[in-house]
Amino acid sequence: QHPIKELWKYWSLLEERTKHTIDLLRAAAEESCCISDEANKSGQMNSKKMRKIRDKRKKALSTMKDLLARSSASEAEVSKVMFEPIATLVDERSVMRELWQKRENDQVFRKVDAECTPIPFPAVFEQAHLAKGKFEDESGGTSPLRGDPKSLTEIACEIRACGKAFWSKKSTE
């Protein structure tokens, strides 16, 4: 397989794995705050879809507790140990994508021949159904995440808020 295709394949898988990790952290925080219990009391958990969501949250919380048990971190340190590193990585991606956009829009490329300009970033964002190793266009990668730098910064803030909510067990965090 061509090296650039291989690179895009792994980039797409990394994006998918990041989305999966973010979903796990969010679901664990929601379950830690007893969001499913609140919904159950108000009668919103009757549908099959809602029960599936509740089960996903319970499994995520169980996974987080297992990970905490394996580490030397206390529950008070969970935000620092599990949520903050992921938020930091998403922030770093945001910075890198912002730099890429600036590079693409650099004034110097308006003065040179078309073949000397940088290629546009060949990725498709918010494509969850494509990111599982099925690439329609093999000239780029796919990501289930939003791709613009501002959206990635928002995701990082959401992850940090989930970390605070997980630890405090308050859904208002």
mmCIF file of C-alpha atoms in Angstrom, residues 14-168:
data_model
loop_
_atom_site.group_PDB
_atom_site.id
_atom_site.type_symbol
_atom_site.label_atom_id
_atom_site.label_comp_id
_atom_site.label_asym_id
_atom_site.label_seq_id
_atom_site.Cartn_x
_atom_site.Cartn_y
_atom_site.Cartn_z
ATOM 1 C CA LEU A 14 -6.589 7.804 15.576
ATOM 2 C CA GLU A 15 -9.450 10.257 15.070
ATOM 3 C CA GLU A 16 -11.998 7.458 15.559
ATOM 4 C CA ARG A 17 -10.249 6.282 18.729
ATOM 5 C CA THR A 18 -10.148 9.840 20.070
ATOM 6 C CA LYS A 19 -13.904 10.177 19.490
ATOM 7 C CA HIS A 20 -14.491 6.864 21.250
ATOM 8 C CA THR A 21 -12.411 8.014 24.242
ATOM 9 C CA ILE A 22 -14.246 11.343 24.436
ATOM 10 C CA ASP A 23 -17.591 9.532 24.333
ATOM 11 C CA LEU A 24 -16.439 7.203 27.127
ATOM 12 C CA LEU A 25 -15.353 10.115 29.330
ATOM 13 C CA ARG A 26 -18.599 11.993 28.695
ATOM 14 C CA ALA A 27 -20.791 8.950 29.385
ATOM 15 C CA ALA A 28 -18.885 8.133 32.585
ATOM 16 C CA ALA A 29 -19.287 11.713 33.803
ATOM 17 C CA GLU A 30 -23.011 11.651 33.022
ATOM 18 C CA GLU A 31 -23.472 8.401 34.927
ATOM 19 C CA SER A 32 -21.357 9.677 37.810
ATOM 20 C CA CYS A 33 -23.771 12.622 38.076
ATOM 21 C CA CYS A 34 -26.717 10.198 38.106
ATOM 22 C CA ILE A 35 -28.215 11.720 34.976
ATOM 23 C CA SER A 36 -29.874 8.417 34.066
ATOM 24 C CA ASP A 37 -31.452 8.210 37.541
ATOM 25 C CA GLU A 38 -32.873 11.721 37.116
ATOM 26 C CA ALA A 39 -34.259 10.822 33.688
ATOM 27 C CA ASN A 40 -35.693 7.580 35.064
ATOM 28 C CA LYS A 41 -37.528 9.443 37.845
ATOM 29 C CA SER A 42 -39.052 11.818 35.331
ATOM 30 C CA GLY A 43 -40.221 8.901 33.164
ATOM 31 C CA GLN A 44 -37.875 9.520 30.238
ATOM 32 C CA MET A 45 -36.167 6.095 30.368
ATOM 33 C CA ASN A 46 -39.029 4.073 28.989
ATOM 34 C CA SER A 47 -37.858 3.773 25.426
ATOM 35 C CA LYS A 48 -35.437 1.136 24.233
ATOM 36 C CA LYS A 49 -33.091 3.861 22.979
ATOM 37 C CA MET A 50 -32.963 5.530 26.393
ATOM 38 C CA ARG A 51 -32.275 2.203 28.122
ATOM 39 C CA LYS A 52 -29.436 1.603 25.677
ATOM 40 C CA ILE A 53 -27.967 5.023 26.526
ATOM 41 C CA ARG A 54 -28.295 4.286 30.247
ATOM 42 C CA ASP A 55 -26.523 0.941 29.818
ATOM 43 C CA LYS A 56 -23.749 2.642 27.826
ATOM 44 C CA ARG A 57 -23.280 5.179 30.629
ATOM 45 C CA LYS A 58 -23.161 2.466 33.272
ATOM 46 C CA LYS A 59 -20.592 0.520 31.279
ATOM 47 C CA ALA A 60 -18.501 3.692 30.805
ATOM 48 C CA LEU A 61 -18.554 4.418 34.532
ATOM 49 C CA SER A 62 -17.578 0.825 35.284
ATOM 50 C CA THR A 63 -14.690 1.094 32.809
ATOM 51 C CA MET A 64 -13.503 4.329 34.422
ATOM 52 C CA LYS A 65 -13.649 2.747 37.879
ATOM 53 C CA ASP A 66 -11.643 -0.232 36.603
ATOM 54 C CA LEU A 67 -9.030 2.108 35.141
ATOM 55 C CA LEU A 68 -8.873 4.051 38.400
ATOM 56 C CA ALA A 69 -8.457 0.828 40.371
ATOM 57 C CA ARG A 70 -5.471 -0.107 38.186
ATOM 58 C CA SER A 71 -3.802 3.247 38.692
ATOM 59 C CA SER A 72 -2.546 4.793 41.884
ATOM 60 C CA ALA A 73 -4.819 7.821 41.368
ATOM 61 C CA SER A 74 -7.522 8.657 43.844
ATOM 62 C CA GLU A 75 -11.018 9.578 42.728
ATOM 63 C CA ALA A 76 -10.206 13.206 43.524
ATOM 64 C CA GLU A 77 -7.359 13.057 40.967
ATOM 65 C CA VAL A 78 -9.444 11.516 38.187
ATOM 66 C CA SER A 79 -9.843 14.799 36.316
ATOM 67 C CA LYS A 80 -6.100 15.395 36.328
ATOM 68 C CA VAL A 81 -5.236 11.800 35.411
ATOM 69 C CA MET A 82 -7.906 10.914 32.842
ATOM 70 C CA PHE A 83 -9.770 13.946 31.573
ATOM 71 C CA GLU A 84 -7.048 16.602 31.447
ATOM 72 C CA PRO A 85 -4.557 14.629 29.281
ATOM 73 C CA ILE A 86 -7.229 14.017 26.620
ATOM 74 C CA ALA A 87 -8.342 17.659 26.762
ATOM 75 C CA THR A 88 -4.721 18.760 26.354
ATOM 76 C CA LEU A 89 -4.265 16.512 23.307
ATOM 77 C CA VAL A 90 -7.428 17.894 21.707
ATOM 78 C CA ASP A 91 -6.174 21.427 22.410
ATOM 79 C CA GLU A 92 -2.884 20.543 20.704
ATOM 80 C CA ARG A 93 -4.775 19.274 17.653
ATOM 81 C CA SER A 94 -6.685 22.539 17.590
ATOM 82 C CA VAL A 95 -3.428 24.516 17.522
ATOM 83 C CA MET A 96 -1.970 22.303 14.783
ATOM 84 C CA ARG A 97 -5.074 22.689 12.608
ATOM 85 C CA GLU A 98 -5.057 26.428 13.127
ATOM 86 C CA LEU A 99 -1.420 26.547 12.039
ATOM 87 C CA TRP A 100 -2.276 24.448 8.983
ATOM 88 C CA GLN A 101 -5.037 26.914 8.047
ATOM 89 C CA LYS A 102 -2.645 29.842 8.438
ATOM 90 C CA ARG A 103 -0.090 28.036 6.294
ATOM 91 C CA GLU A 104 -2.699 27.423 3.571
ATOM 92 C CA ASN A 105 -3.659 31.111 3.580
ATOM 93 C CA ASP A 106 -0.118 32.508 3.660
ATOM 94 C CA GLN A 107 0.287 35.525 1.377
ATOM 95 C CA VAL A 108 3.427 34.089 -0.202
ATOM 96 C CA PHE A 109 1.407 31.412 -1.997
ATOM 97 C CA ARG A 110 -0.580 34.019 -3.916
ATOM 98 C CA LYS A 111 2.633 35.093 -5.651
ATOM 99 C CA VAL A 112 3.896 31.655 -6.719
ATOM 100 C CA ASP A 113 2.777 29.220 -9.379
ATOM 101 C CA ALA A 114 -0.175 26.955 -8.573
ATOM 102 C CA GLU A 115 2.022 23.831 -8.429
ATOM 103 C CA CYS A 116 4.047 25.435 -5.614
ATOM 104 C CA THR A 117 1.102 26.049 -3.284
ATOM 105 C CA PRO A 118 0.396 23.663 -0.408
ATOM 106 C CA ILE A 119 -2.192 21.006 -0.995
ATOM 107 C CA PRO A 120 -5.469 21.538 0.834
ATOM 108 C CA PHE A 121 -5.832 19.389 3.931
ATOM 109 C CA PRO A 122 -7.475 16.309 2.362
ATOM 110 C CA ALA A 123 -9.672 15.173 5.227
ATOM 111 C CA VAL A 124 -13.408 14.867 5.708
ATOM 112 C CA PHE A 125 -14.685 15.718 9.178
ATOM 113 C CA GLU A 126 -17.779 14.613 11.094
ATOM 114 C CA GLN A 127 -17.940 11.385 9.103
ATOM 115 C CA ALA A 128 -18.467 8.686 11.729
ATOM 116 C CA HIS A 129 -19.772 6.132 9.241
ATOM 117 C CA LEU A 130 -16.625 6.418 7.122
ATOM 118 C CA ALA A 131 -14.030 6.503 9.887
ATOM 119 C CA LYS A 132 -14.137 2.825 10.774
ATOM 120 C CA GLY A 133 -11.559 1.880 8.182
ATOM 121 C CA LYS A 134 -13.873 2.302 5.179
ATOM 122 C CA PHE A 135 -12.439 5.025 3.023
ATOM 123 C CA GLU A 136 -14.509 6.142 0.050
ATOM 124 C CA ASP A 137 -11.777 8.426 -1.232
ATOM 125 C CA GLU A 138 -8.319 7.107 -0.513
ATOM 126 C CA SER A 139 -6.663 10.458 -1.159
ATOM 127 C CA GLY A 140 -7.405 11.640 2.388
ATOM 128 C CA GLY A 141 -8.689 10.639 5.776
ATOM 129 C CA THR A 142 -11.977 10.788 7.629
ATOM 130 C CA SER A 143 -12.796 11.870 11.136
ATOM 131 C CA PRO A 144 -15.938 11.668 13.272
ATOM 132 C CA LEU A 145 -14.811 14.845 15.081
ATOM 133 C CA ARG A 146 -15.494 18.406 14.067
ATOM 134 C CA GLY A 147 -12.410 19.634 12.240
ATOM 135 C CA ASP A 148 -12.111 23.356 12.753
ATOM 136 C CA PRO A 149 -9.799 24.650 15.507
ATOM 137 C CA LYS A 150 -12.565 26.489 17.375
ATOM 138 C CA SER A 151 -14.691 23.329 17.586
ATOM 139 C CA LEU A 152 -11.743 21.309 18.881
ATOM 140 C CA THR A 153 -11.127 23.921 21.577
ATOM 141 C CA GLU A 154 -14.807 23.653 22.551
ATOM 142 C CA ILE A 155 -14.485 19.859 22.742
ATOM 143 C CA ALA A 156 -11.455 20.234 25.045
ATOM 144 C CA CYS A 157 -13.461 22.560 27.314
ATOM 145 C CA GLU A 158 -16.321 20.046 27.369
ATOM 146 C CA ILE A 159 -13.885 17.297 28.382
ATOM 147 C CA ARG A 160 -12.582 19.430 31.255
ATOM 148 C CA ALA A 161 -16.159 20.171 32.358
ATOM 149 C CA CYS A 162 -16.920 16.438 32.274
ATOM 150 C CA GLY A 163 -13.867 15.837 34.471
ATOM 151 C CA LYS A 164 -15.138 18.335 37.038
ATOM 152 C CA ALA A 165 -18.626 16.837 36.892
ATOM 153 C CA PHE A 166 -17.248 13.301 37.269
ATOM 154 C CA TRP A 167 -15.353 14.245 40.381
ATOM 155 C CA SER A 168 -17.998 16.503 41.969
#
